[in-house]
């Protein structure tokens, strides 16, 4: 197997990893890596459509990543409305079907959304979708892990 083929397989693997991501920031980072690998592959193989496509997607992924990082860092305007709350492992913050009356900004713990089996890491906001759901009912159960 030659180097061009290896770069092509790497690019394909990164694209598959991008599509498997559950959160936006890692998705964009792996997407950028995939774009670089595909551009490299396109140059080595001589595939102009690949170069053009990923040449367009590369700055778009960088722009969207920057937007996401800015959004994450711009939570300061919410601080006057926030209250600190200590939680312990195993504590249920809300259950599916409960009334949605608050959202949570994770500072240092790890939380877990049971129904969809997703871990919520620090610096994430969780619980806001319940406020938009019909009858303002929670759509997931959130547990401190």
mmCIF file of N, CA and C in Angstrom:
data_model
loop_
_atom_site.group_PDB
_atom_site.id
_atom_site.type_symbol
_atom_site.label_atom_id
_atom_site.label_comp_id
_atom_site.label_asym_id
_atom_site.label_seq_id
_atom_site.Cartn_x
_atom_site.Cartn_y
_atom_site.Cartn_z
ATOM 1 N N UNK A 1 0.856 -1.179 0.000
ATOM 2 C CA UNK A 1 0.000 0.000 0.000
ATOM 3 C C UNK A 1 0.900 1.239 0.000
ATOM 4 N N UNK A 2 0.599 2.189 -0.871
ATOM 5 C CA UNK A 2 1.417 3.396 -0.970
ATOM 6 C C UNK A 2 0.924 4.491 -0.014
ATOM 7 N N UNK A 3 1.695 5.573 0.094
ATOM 8 C CA UNK A 3 1.382 6.658 1.025
ATOM 9 C C UNK A 3 0.088 7.379 0.666
ATOM 10 N N UNK A 4 -0.183 7.525 -0.609
ATOM 11 C CA UNK A 4 -1.398 8.216 -1.036
ATOM 12 C C UNK A 4 -2.626 7.466 -0.527
ATOM 13 N N UNK A 5 -2.618 6.146 -0.673
ATOM 14 C CA UNK A 5 -3.744 5.338 -0.209
ATOM 15 C C UNK A 5 -3.888 5.427 1.310
ATOM 16 N N UNK A 6 -2.771 5.406 2.028
ATOM 17 C CA UNK A 6 -2.815 5.524 3.485
ATOM 18 C C UNK A 6 -3.425 6.865 3.918
ATOM 19 N N UNK A 7 -3.048 7.944 3.233
ATOM 20 C CA UNK A 7 -3.615 9.262 3.549
ATOM 21 C C UNK A 7 -5.110 9.255 3.263
ATOM 22 N N UNK A 8 -5.528 8.605 2.181
ATOM 23 C CA UNK A 8 -6.950 8.494 1.851
ATOM 24 C C UNK A 8 -7.724 7.744 2.917
ATOM 25 N N UNK A 9 -7.155 6.632 3.406
ATOM 26 C CA UNK A 9 -7.812 5.870 4.476
ATOM 27 C C UNK A 9 -7.871 6.675 5.775
ATOM 28 N N UNK A 10 -6.802 7.408 6.081
ATOM 29 C CA UNK A 10 -6.798 8.268 7.269
ATOM 30 C C UNK A 10 -7.897 9.327 7.162
ATOM 31 N N UNK A 11 -7.991 9.955 5.995
ATOM 32 C CA UNK A 11 -9.024 10.969 5.779
ATOM 33 C C UNK A 11 -10.422 10.369 5.941
ATOM 34 N N UNK A 12 -10.619 9.176 5.396
ATOM 35 C CA UNK A 12 -11.920 8.502 5.511
ATOM 36 C C UNK A 12 -12.228 8.163 6.965
ATOM 37 N N UNK A 13 -11.227 7.674 7.695
ATOM 38 C CA UNK A 13 -11.429 7.333 9.111
ATOM 39 C C UNK A 13 -11.784 8.581 9.919
ATOM 40 N N UNK A 14 -11.125 9.700 9.632
ATOM 41 C CA UNK A 14 -11.437 10.946 10.333
ATOM 42 C C UNK A 14 -12.839 11.437 10.001
ATOM 43 N N UNK A 15 -13.273 11.252 8.765
ATOM 44 C CA UNK A 15 -14.632 11.642 8.396
ATOM 45 C C UNK A 15 -15.653 10.786 9.142
ATOM 46 N N UNK A 16 -15.400 9.489 9.238
ATOM 47 C CA UNK A 16 -16.296 8.601 9.997
ATOM 48 C C UNK A 16 -16.322 9.020 11.466
ATOM 49 N N UNK A 17 -15.162 9.338 12.024
ATOM 50 C CA UNK A 17 -15.103 9.794 13.419
ATOM 51 C C UNK A 17 -15.887 11.094 13.597
ATOM 52 N N UNK A 18 -15.799 11.985 12.615
ATOM 53 C CA UNK A 18 -16.553 13.246 12.665
ATOM 54 C C UNK A 18 -18.049 12.977 12.753
ATOM 55 N N UNK A 19 -18.515 12.070 11.919
ATOM 56 C CA UNK A 19 -19.945 11.773 11.886
ATOM 57 C C UNK A 19 -20.419 11.031 13.132
ATOM 58 N N UNK A 20 -19.492 10.434 13.872
ATOM 59 C CA UNK A 20 -19.851 9.703 15.084
ATOM 60 C C UNK A 20 -19.853 10.580 16.332
ATOM 61 N N UNK A 21 -19.365 11.815 16.231
ATOM 62 C CA UNK A 21 -19.282 12.710 17.392
ATOM 63 C C UNK A 21 -20.669 13.095 17.886
ATOM 64 N N UNK A 22 -20.786 13.217 19.208
ATOM 65 C CA UNK A 22 -22.064 13.579 19.819
ATOM 66 C C UNK A 22 -22.138 15.039 20.226
ATOM 67 N N UNK A 23 -20.994 15.694 20.298
ATOM 68 C CA UNK A 23 -20.986 17.094 20.695
ATOM 69 C C UNK A 23 -20.273 17.932 19.641
ATOM 70 N N UNK A 24 -20.613 19.213 19.574
ATOM 71 C CA UNK A 24 -20.195 20.064 18.469
ATOM 72 C C UNK A 24 -18.712 20.412 18.435
ATOM 73 N N UNK A 25 -18.102 20.717 19.563
ATOM 74 C CA UNK A 25 -16.702 21.144 19.541
ATOM 75 C C UNK A 25 -15.800 20.010 19.056
ATOM 76 N N UNK A 26 -15.883 18.790 19.622
ATOM 77 C CA UNK A 26 -15.052 17.706 19.074
ATOM 78 C C UNK A 26 -15.384 17.408 17.614
ATOM 79 N N UNK A 27 -16.657 17.511 17.242
ATOM 80 C CA UNK A 27 -17.048 17.284 15.851
ATOM 81 C C UNK A 27 -16.310 18.242 14.927
ATOM 82 N N UNK A 28 -16.273 19.505 15.277
ATOM 83 C CA UNK A 28 -15.595 20.493 14.431
ATOM 84 C C UNK A 28 -14.087 20.278 14.393
ATOM 85 N N UNK A 29 -13.486 19.927 15.518
ATOM 86 C CA UNK A 29 -12.038 19.709 15.556
ATOM 87 C C UNK A 29 -11.657 18.516 14.680
ATOM 88 N N UNK A 30 -12.354 17.405 14.831
ATOM 89 C CA UNK A 30 -12.065 16.228 14.010
ATOM 90 C C UNK A 30 -12.420 16.519 12.551
ATOM 91 N N UNK A 31 -13.479 17.306 12.313
ATOM 92 C CA UNK A 31 -13.837 17.704 10.956
ATOM 93 C C UNK A 31 -12.728 18.497 10.281
ATOM 94 N N UNK A 32 -12.091 19.394 11.026
ATOM 95 C CA UNK A 32 -10.969 20.177 10.496
ATOM 96 C C UNK A 32 -9.804 19.251 10.145
ATOM 97 N N UNK A 33 -9.509 18.309 11.033
ATOM 98 C CA UNK A 33 -8.440 17.326 10.755
ATOM 99 C C UNK A 33 -8.774 16.506 9.507
ATOM 100 N N UNK A 34 -10.043 16.128 9.368
ATOM 101 C CA UNK A 34 -10.495 15.391 8.192
ATOM 102 C C UNK A 34 -10.326 16.233 6.929
ATOM 103 N N UNK A 35 -10.666 17.510 7.003
ATOM 104 C CA UNK A 35 -10.498 18.398 5.844
ATOM 105 C C UNK A 35 -9.039 18.485 5.416
ATOM 106 N N UNK A 36 -8.145 18.636 6.383
ATOM 107 C CA UNK A 36 -6.711 18.710 6.077
ATOM 108 C C UNK A 36 -6.247 17.400 5.429
ATOM 109 N N UNK A 37 -6.671 16.267 5.977
ATOM 110 C CA UNK A 37 -6.283 14.974 5.418
ATOM 111 C C UNK A 37 -6.833 14.803 3.999
ATOM 112 N N UNK A 38 -8.074 15.201 3.768
ATOM 113 C CA UNK A 38 -8.649 15.078 2.421
ATOM 114 C C UNK A 38 -7.986 16.030 1.430
ATOM 115 N N UNK A 39 -7.646 17.233 1.862
ATOM 116 C CA UNK A 39 -6.933 18.156 0.973
ATOM 117 C C UNK A 39 -5.572 17.575 0.611
ATOM 118 N N UNK A 40 -4.876 17.029 1.609
ATOM 119 C CA UNK A 40 -3.584 16.380 1.357
ATOM 120 C C UNK A 40 -3.742 15.227 0.381
ATOM 121 N N UNK A 41 -4.756 14.408 0.611
ATOM 122 C CA UNK A 41 -5.033 13.277 -0.277
ATOM 123 C C UNK A 41 -5.354 13.773 -1.687
ATOM 124 N N UNK A 42 -6.179 14.799 -1.790
ATOM 125 C CA UNK A 42 -6.545 15.344 -3.104
ATOM 126 C C UNK A 42 -5.350 15.858 -3.865
ATOM 127 N N UNK A 43 -4.432 16.533 -3.169
ATOM 128 C CA UNK A 43 -3.216 17.041 -3.807
ATOM 129 C C UNK A 43 -2.337 15.878 -4.267
ATOM 130 N N UNK A 44 -2.157 14.880 -3.402
ATOM 131 C CA UNK A 44 -1.292 13.734 -3.730
ATOM 132 C C UNK A 44 -1.880 12.883 -4.854
ATOM 133 N N UNK A 45 -3.194 12.738 -4.864
ATOM 134 C CA UNK A 45 -3.870 11.880 -5.845
ATOM 135 C C UNK A 45 -4.229 12.640 -7.117
ATOM 136 N N UNK A 46 -4.286 13.971 -7.007
ATOM 137 C CA UNK A 46 -4.659 14.784 -8.150
ATOM 138 C C UNK A 46 -6.160 14.896 -8.332
ATOM 139 N N UNK A 47 -6.908 14.824 -7.232
ATOM 140 C CA UNK A 47 -8.361 14.898 -7.287
ATOM 141 C C UNK A 47 -8.815 16.320 -6.963
ATOM 142 N N UNK A 48 -9.060 17.107 -8.005
ATOM 143 C CA UNK A 48 -9.451 18.500 -7.819
ATOM 144 C C UNK A 48 -10.801 18.667 -7.121
ATOM 145 N N UNK A 49 -11.816 17.836 -7.424
ATOM 146 C CA UNK A 49 -13.085 17.989 -6.685
ATOM 147 C C UNK A 49 -12.916 17.802 -5.176
ATOM 148 N N UNK A 50 -12.051 16.869 -4.764
ATOM 149 C CA UNK A 50 -11.782 16.646 -3.340
ATOM 150 C C UNK A 50 -11.116 17.878 -2.726
ATOM 151 N N UNK A 51 -10.161 18.457 -3.458
ATOM 152 C CA UNK A 51 -9.463 19.649 -2.967
ATOM 153 C C UNK A 51 -10.438 20.816 -2.832
ATOM 154 N N UNK A 52 -11.288 21.012 -3.831
ATOM 155 C CA UNK A 52 -12.244 22.124 -3.801
ATOM 156 C C UNK A 52 -13.252 21.939 -2.665
ATOM 157 N N UNK A 53 -13.841 20.727 -2.564
ATOM 158 C CA UNK A 53 -14.839 20.469 -1.527
ATOM 159 C C UNK A 53 -14.272 20.720 -0.135
ATOM 160 N N UNK A 54 -13.139 20.112 0.173
ATOM 161 C CA UNK A 54 -12.586 20.251 1.527
ATOM 162 C C UNK A 54 -11.898 21.596 1.726
ATOM 163 N N UNK A 55 -11.515 22.243 0.622
ATOM 164 C CA UNK A 55 -11.011 23.611 0.711
ATOM 165 C C UNK A 55 -12.107 24.582 1.124
ATOM 166 N N UNK A 56 -13.350 24.274 0.759
ATOM 167 C CA UNK A 56 -14.497 25.079 1.176
ATOM 168 C C UNK A 56 -14.931 24.703 2.596
ATOM 169 N N UNK A 57 -14.951 23.409 2.905
ATOM 170 C CA UNK A 57 -15.387 22.950 4.231
ATOM 171 C C UNK A 57 -14.414 23.327 5.339
ATOM 172 N N UNK A 58 -13.115 23.407 5.031
ATOM 173 C CA UNK A 58 -12.100 23.718 6.038
ATOM 174 C C UNK A 58 -12.356 25.067 6.720
ATOM 175 N N UNK A 59 -12.467 26.185 5.974
ATOM 176 C CA UNK A 59 -12.739 27.458 6.667
ATOM 177 C C UNK A 59 -14.120 27.494 7.314
ATOM 178 N N UNK A 60 -15.090 26.792 6.723
ATOM 179 C CA UNK A 60 -16.418 26.733 7.327
ATOM 180 C C UNK A 60 -16.361 26.050 8.692
ATOM 181 N N UNK A 61 -15.623 24.928 8.795
ATOM 182 C CA UNK A 61 -15.472 24.242 10.082
ATOM 183 C C UNK A 61 -14.737 25.115 11.097
ATOM 184 N N UNK A 62 -13.729 25.838 10.652
ATOM 185 C CA UNK A 62 -13.002 26.738 11.559
ATOM 186 C C UNK A 62 -13.938 27.845 12.061
ATOM 187 N N UNK A 63 -14.725 28.421 11.163
ATOM 188 C CA UNK A 63 -15.675 29.476 11.538
ATOM 189 C C UNK A 63 -16.689 28.957 12.552
ATOM 190 N N UNK A 64 -17.267 27.785 12.309
ATOM 191 C CA UNK A 64 -18.268 27.214 13.213
ATOM 192 C C UNK A 64 -17.647 26.828 14.553
ATOM 193 N N UNK A 65 -16.420 26.329 14.553
ATOM 194 C CA UNK A 65 -15.735 26.012 15.812
ATOM 195 C C UNK A 65 -15.528 27.280 16.621
ATOM 196 N N UNK A 66 -15.117 28.335 15.970
ATOM 197 C CA UNK A 66 -14.915 29.608 16.666
ATOM 198 C C UNK A 66 -16.229 30.122 17.246
ATOM 199 N N UNK A 67 -17.320 29.993 16.497
ATOM 200 C CA UNK A 67 -18.632 30.383 17.003
ATOM 201 C C UNK A 67 -18.995 29.595 18.257
ATOM 202 N N UNK A 68 -18.770 28.273 18.225
ATOM 203 C CA UNK A 68 -19.107 27.431 19.378
ATOM 204 C C UNK A 68 -18.267 27.811 20.596
ATOM 205 N N UNK A 69 -16.981 28.031 20.398
ATOM 206 C CA UNK A 69 -16.113 28.401 21.529
ATOM 207 C C UNK A 69 -16.504 29.764 22.096
ATOM 208 N N UNK A 70 -16.883 30.690 21.243
ATOM 209 C CA UNK A 70 -17.343 32.005 21.703
ATOM 210 C C UNK A 70 -18.635 31.867 22.492
ATOM 211 N N UNK A 71 -19.545 31.042 22.001
ATOM 212 C CA UNK A 71 -20.812 30.821 22.694
ATOM 213 C C UNK A 71 -20.580 30.219 24.076
ATOM 214 N N UNK A 72 -19.688 29.249 24.163
ATOM 215 C CA UNK A 72 -19.389 28.600 25.436
ATOM 216 C C UNK A 72 -18.790 29.597 26.413
ATOM 217 N N UNK A 73 -17.899 30.455 25.918
ATOM 218 C CA UNK A 73 -17.224 31.418 26.788
ATOM 219 C C UNK A 73 -18.105 32.611 27.141
ATOM 220 N N UNK A 74 -19.201 32.805 26.432
ATOM 221 C CA UNK A 74 -20.016 33.989 26.664
ATOM 222 C C UNK A 74 -21.171 33.731 27.630
ATOM 223 N N UNK A 75 -20.982 32.838 28.571
ATOM 224 C CA UNK A 75 -22.020 32.532 29.548
ATOM 225 C C UNK A 75 -22.047 33.542 30.693
ATOM 226 N N UNK A 76 -21.158 34.521 30.681
ATOM 227 C CA UNK A 76 -21.073 35.496 31.767
ATOM 228 C C UNK A 76 -22.376 36.267 31.981
ATOM 229 N N UNK A 77 -23.116 36.534 30.937
ATOM 230 C CA UNK A 77 -24.356 37.294 31.074
ATOM 231 C C UNK A 77 -25.389 36.545 31.904
ATOM 232 N N UNK A 78 -25.230 35.216 32.034
ATOM 233 C CA UNK A 78 -26.173 34.425 32.823
ATOM 234 C C UNK A 78 -25.827 34.391 34.319
ATOM 235 N N UNK A 79 -24.603 34.771 34.677
ATOM 236 C CA UNK A 79 -24.155 34.652 36.067
ATOM 237 C C UNK A 79 -25.075 35.311 37.093
ATOM 238 N N UNK A 80 -25.644 36.476 36.831
ATOM 239 C CA UNK A 80 -26.542 37.074 37.834
ATOM 240 C C UNK A 80 -27.777 36.215 38.130
ATOM 241 N N UNK A 81 -28.131 35.335 37.234
ATOM 242 C CA UNK A 81 -29.309 34.491 37.406
ATOM 243 C C UNK A 81 -28.969 33.111 37.957
ATOM 244 N N UNK A 82 -27.680 32.846 38.167
ATOM 245 C CA UNK A 82 -27.223 31.511 38.589
ATOM 246 C C UNK A 82 -27.123 31.402 40.103
ATOM 247 N N UNK A 83 -27.263 30.161 40.561
ATOM 248 C CA UNK A 83 -27.067 29.830 41.969
ATOM 249 C C UNK A 83 -26.174 28.598 42.028
ATOM 250 N N UNK A 84 -25.156 28.658 42.900
ATOM 251 C CA UNK A 84 -24.286 27.494 43.067
ATOM 252 C C UNK A 84 -25.018 26.413 43.831
ATOM 253 N N UNK A 85 -24.753 25.181 43.440
ATOM 254 C CA UNK A 85 -25.383 24.048 44.110
ATOM 255 C C UNK A 85 -24.404 22.888 44.128
ATOM 256 N N UNK A 86 -24.119 22.374 45.302
ATOM 257 C CA UNK A 86 -23.248 21.199 45.417
ATOM 258 C C UNK A 86 -24.088 19.948 45.208
ATOM 259 N N UNK A 87 -23.555 19.023 44.453
ATOM 260 C CA UNK A 87 -24.256 17.757 44.210
ATOM 261 C C UNK A 87 -23.311 16.603 44.490
ATOM 262 N N UNK A 88 -23.877 15.446 44.760
ATOM 263 C CA UNK A 88 -23.062 14.272 45.064
ATOM 264 C C UNK A 88 -23.333 13.172 44.041
ATOM 265 N N UNK A 89 -22.392 12.260 43.919
ATOM 266 C CA UNK A 89 -22.536 11.147 42.986
ATOM 267 C C UNK A 89 -23.811 10.364 43.296
ATOM 268 N N UNK A 90 -24.559 10.066 42.259
ATOM 269 C CA UNK A 90 -25.804 9.332 42.403
ATOM 270 C C UNK A 90 -27.035 10.211 42.549
ATOM 271 N N UNK A 91 -26.827 11.496 42.806
ATOM 272 C CA UNK A 91 -27.968 12.410 42.965
ATOM 273 C C UNK A 91 -28.641 12.653 41.617
ATOM 274 N N UNK A 92 -29.956 12.577 41.613
ATOM 275 C CA UNK A 92 -30.750 12.838 40.411
ATOM 276 C C UNK A 92 -31.149 14.311 40.419
ATOM 277 N N UNK A 93 -30.749 15.047 39.392
ATOM 278 C CA UNK A 93 -31.089 16.464 39.317
ATOM 279 C C UNK A 93 -32.491 16.665 38.773
ATOM 280 N N UNK A 94 -32.882 15.843 37.826
ATOM 281 C CA UNK A 94 -34.265 15.832 37.359
ATOM 282 C C UNK A 94 -34.546 14.517 36.641
ATOM 283 N N UNK A 95 -35.827 14.174 36.584
ATOM 284 C CA UNK A 95 -36.267 12.933 35.935
ATOM 285 C C UNK A 95 -37.102 13.245 34.696
ATOM 286 N N UNK A 96 -37.081 12.327 33.774
ATOM 287 C CA UNK A 96 -37.892 12.456 32.570
ATOM 288 C C UNK A 96 -39.357 12.636 32.975
ATOM 289 N N UNK A 97 -40.010 13.636 32.399
ATOM 290 C CA UNK A 97 -41.407 13.911 32.701
ATOM 291 C C UNK A 97 -41.605 14.995 33.748
ATOM 292 N N UNK A 98 -40.569 15.285 34.557
ATOM 293 C CA UNK A 98 -40.678 16.369 35.542
ATOM 294 C C UNK A 98 -40.880 17.713 34.842
ATOM 295 N N UNK A 99 -41.439 18.676 35.599
ATOM 296 C CA UNK A 99 -41.565 20.029 35.065
ATOM 297 C C UNK A 99 -40.169 20.633 34.902
ATOM 298 N N UNK A 100 -39.964 21.312 33.797
ATOM 299 C CA UNK A 100 -38.678 21.948 33.520
ATOM 300 C C UNK A 100 -38.734 23.402 33.974
ATOM 301 N N UNK A 101 -38.016 23.697 35.054
ATOM 302 C CA UNK A 101 -38.055 25.056 35.585
ATOM 303 C C UNK A 101 -36.674 25.680 35.735
ATOM 304 N N UNK A 102 -35.619 24.944 35.350
ATOM 305 C CA UNK A 102 -34.264 25.483 35.434
ATOM 306 C C UNK A 102 -33.347 24.682 34.522
ATOM 307 N N UNK A 103 -32.202 25.300 34.219
ATOM 308 C CA UNK A 103 -31.171 24.593 33.491
ATOM 309 C C UNK A 103 -29.907 24.625 34.338
ATOM 310 N N UNK A 104 -28.919 23.820 33.957
ATOM 311 C CA UNK A 104 -27.713 23.685 34.757
ATOM 312 C C UNK A 104 -26.480 23.971 33.915
ATOM 313 N N UNK A 105 -25.524 24.680 34.521
ATOM 314 C CA UNK A 105 -24.208 24.886 33.930
ATOM 315 C C UNK A 105 -23.247 24.044 34.752
ATOM 316 N N UNK A 106 -22.630 23.080 34.126
ATOM 317 C CA UNK A 106 -21.761 22.129 34.832
ATOM 318 C C UNK A 106 -20.403 22.778 35.058
ATOM 319 N N UNK A 107 -19.993 22.852 36.329
ATOM 320 C CA UNK A 107 -18.725 23.489 36.673
ATOM 321 C C UNK A 107 -17.622 22.455 36.835
ATOM 322 N N UNK A 108 -17.847 21.431 37.673
ATOM 323 C CA UNK A 108 -16.735 20.520 37.951
ATOM 324 C C UNK A 108 -17.111 19.044 37.998
ATOM 325 N N UNK A 109 -18.362 18.720 37.993
ATOM 326 C CA UNK A 109 -18.765 17.314 38.061
ATOM 327 C C UNK A 109 -19.013 16.762 36.668
ATOM 328 N N UNK A 110 -19.296 15.484 36.618
ATOM 329 C CA UNK A 110 -19.752 14.859 35.385
ATOM 330 C C UNK A 110 -21.184 14.411 35.627
ATOM 331 N N UNK A 111 -22.028 14.719 34.680
ATOM 332 C CA UNK A 111 -23.426 14.329 34.760
ATOM 333 C C UNK A 111 -23.713 13.345 33.637
ATOM 334 N N UNK A 112 -24.828 12.632 33.761
ATOM 335 C CA UNK A 112 -25.163 11.619 32.754
ATOM 336 C C UNK A 112 -26.647 11.692 32.411
ATOM 337 N N UNK A 113 -26.937 11.795 31.114
ATOM 338 C CA UNK A 113 -28.312 11.738 30.630
ATOM 339 C C UNK A 113 -28.623 10.272 30.352
ATOM 340 N N UNK A 114 -29.481 9.679 31.182
ATOM 341 C CA UNK A 114 -29.683 8.234 31.152
ATOM 342 C C UNK A 114 -30.317 7.712 29.872
ATOM 343 N N UNK A 115 -31.367 8.331 29.417
ATOM 344 C CA UNK A 115 -32.127 7.774 28.292
ATOM 345 C C UNK A 115 -31.318 7.711 26.996
ATOM 346 N N UNK A 116 -30.421 8.664 26.801
ATOM 347 C CA UNK A 116 -29.619 8.662 25.578
ATOM 348 C C UNK A 116 -28.159 8.303 25.840
ATOM 349 N N UNK A 117 -27.848 7.942 27.093
ATOM 350 C CA UNK A 117 -26.515 7.451 27.475
ATOM 351 C C UNK A 117 -25.392 8.407 27.048
ATOM 352 N N UNK A 118 -25.539 9.671 27.447
ATOM 353 C CA UNK A 118 -24.527 10.685 27.137
ATOM 354 C C UNK A 118 -24.021 11.293 28.434
ATOM 355 N N UNK A 119 -22.692 11.412 28.540
ATOM 356 C CA UNK A 119 -22.082 12.095 29.668
ATOM 357 C C UNK A 119 -22.004 13.583 29.356
ATOM 358 N N UNK A 120 -22.276 14.395 30.367
ATOM 359 C CA UNK A 120 -22.209 15.846 30.237
ATOM 360 C C UNK A 120 -20.983 16.307 31.010
ATOM 361 N N UNK A 121 -20.069 16.954 30.312
ATOM 362 C CA UNK A 121 -18.795 17.369 30.888
ATOM 363 C C UNK A 121 -18.872 18.783 31.452
ATOM 364 N N UNK A 122 -17.863 19.169 32.238
ATOM 365 C CA UNK A 122 -17.803 20.543 32.729
ATOM 366 C C UNK A 122 -17.823 21.544 31.572
ATOM 367 N N UNK A 123 -18.370 22.731 31.842
ATOM 368 C CA UNK A 123 -18.520 23.848 30.911
ATOM 369 C C UNK A 123 -19.664 23.617 29.926
ATOM 370 N N UNK A 124 -20.538 22.666 30.231
ATOM 371 C CA UNK A 124 -21.693 22.403 29.373
ATOM 372 C C UNK A 124 -22.961 22.903 30.052
ATOM 373 N N UNK A 125 -23.935 23.253 29.233
ATOM 374 C CA UNK A 125 -25.259 23.641 29.721
ATOM 375 C C UNK A 125 -26.183 22.470 29.443
ATOM 376 N N UNK A 126 -27.000 22.115 30.429
ATOM 377 C CA UNK A 126 -27.912 20.981 30.259
ATOM 378 C C UNK A 126 -29.253 21.333 30.897
ATOM 379 N N UNK A 127 -30.320 20.814 30.319
ATOM 380 C CA UNK A 127 -31.649 21.028 30.869
ATOM 381 C C UNK A 127 -32.449 22.113 30.192
ATOM 382 N N UNK A 128 -31.836 22.820 29.253
ATOM 383 C CA UNK A 128 -32.537 23.930 28.605
ATOM 384 C C UNK A 128 -33.605 23.463 27.624
ATOM 385 N N UNK A 129 -33.435 22.277 27.054
ATOM 386 C CA UNK A 129 -34.413 21.804 26.068
ATOM 387 C C UNK A 129 -35.773 21.512 26.688
ATOM 388 N N UNK A 130 -35.780 21.112 27.941
ATOM 389 C CA UNK A 130 -37.045 20.854 28.613
ATOM 390 C C UNK A 130 -37.922 22.089 28.688
ATOM 391 N N UNK A 131 -37.304 23.254 28.720
ATOM 392 C CA UNK A 131 -38.058 24.498 28.774
ATOM 393 C C UNK A 131 -38.746 24.794 27.447
ATOM 394 N N UNK A 132 -38.281 24.171 26.387
ATOM 395 C CA UNK A 132 -38.875 24.374 25.065
ATOM 396 C C UNK A 132 -39.806 23.228 24.675
ATOM 397 N N UNK A 133 -39.786 22.166 25.454
ATOM 398 C CA UNK A 133 -40.591 20.980 25.140
ATOM 399 C C UNK A 133 -42.078 21.239 25.410
ATOM 400 N N UNK A 134 -42.949 20.469 24.762
ATOM 401 C CA UNK A 134 -44.385 20.601 25.045
ATOM 402 C C UNK A 134 -44.660 20.403 26.536
ATOM 403 N N UNK A 135 -45.489 21.233 27.088
ATOM 404 C CA UNK A 135 -45.859 21.193 28.507
ATOM 405 C C UNK A 135 -44.660 21.405 29.426
ATOM 406 N N UNK A 136 -43.544 21.907 28.887
ATOM 407 C CA UNK A 136 -42.318 22.159 29.665
ATOM 408 C C UNK A 136 -41.919 20.951 30.503
ATOM 409 N N UNK A 137 -42.038 19.778 29.915
ATOM 410 C CA UNK A 137 -41.692 18.534 30.616
ATOM 411 C C UNK A 137 -40.280 18.100 30.228
ATOM 412 N N UNK A 138 -39.548 17.568 31.205
ATOM 413 C CA UNK A 138 -38.198 17.060 30.960
ATOM 414 C C UNK A 138 -38.251 15.889 29.981
ATOM 415 N N UNK A 139 -37.265 15.846 29.100
ATOM 416 C CA UNK A 139 -37.213 14.770 28.107
ATOM 417 C C UNK A 139 -36.183 13.707 28.469
ATOM 418 N N UNK A 140 -35.403 13.947 29.541
ATOM 419 C CA UNK A 140 -34.339 13.034 29.970
ATOM 420 C C UNK A 140 -34.265 13.009 31.492
ATOM 421 N N UNK A 141 -33.513 12.044 32.005
ATOM 422 C CA UNK A 141 -33.184 11.981 33.421
ATOM 423 C C UNK A 141 -31.701 12.321 33.557
ATOM 424 N N UNK A 142 -31.370 13.264 34.450
ATOM 425 C CA UNK A 142 -29.995 13.717 34.635
ATOM 426 C C UNK A 142 -29.492 13.289 36.011
ATOM 427 N N UNK A 143 -28.373 12.557 36.016
ATOM 428 C CA UNK A 143 -27.818 12.001 37.253
ATOM 429 C C UNK A 143 -26.360 12.433 37.371
ATOM 430 N N UNK A 144 -25.927 12.782 38.579
ATOM 431 C CA UNK A 144 -24.515 13.100 38.834
ATOM 432 C C UNK A 144 -23.741 11.792 38.927
ATOM 433 N N UNK A 145 -22.671 11.711 38.156
ATOM 434 C CA UNK A 145 -21.835 10.506 38.209
ATOM 435 C C UNK A 145 -20.553 10.775 38.951
#
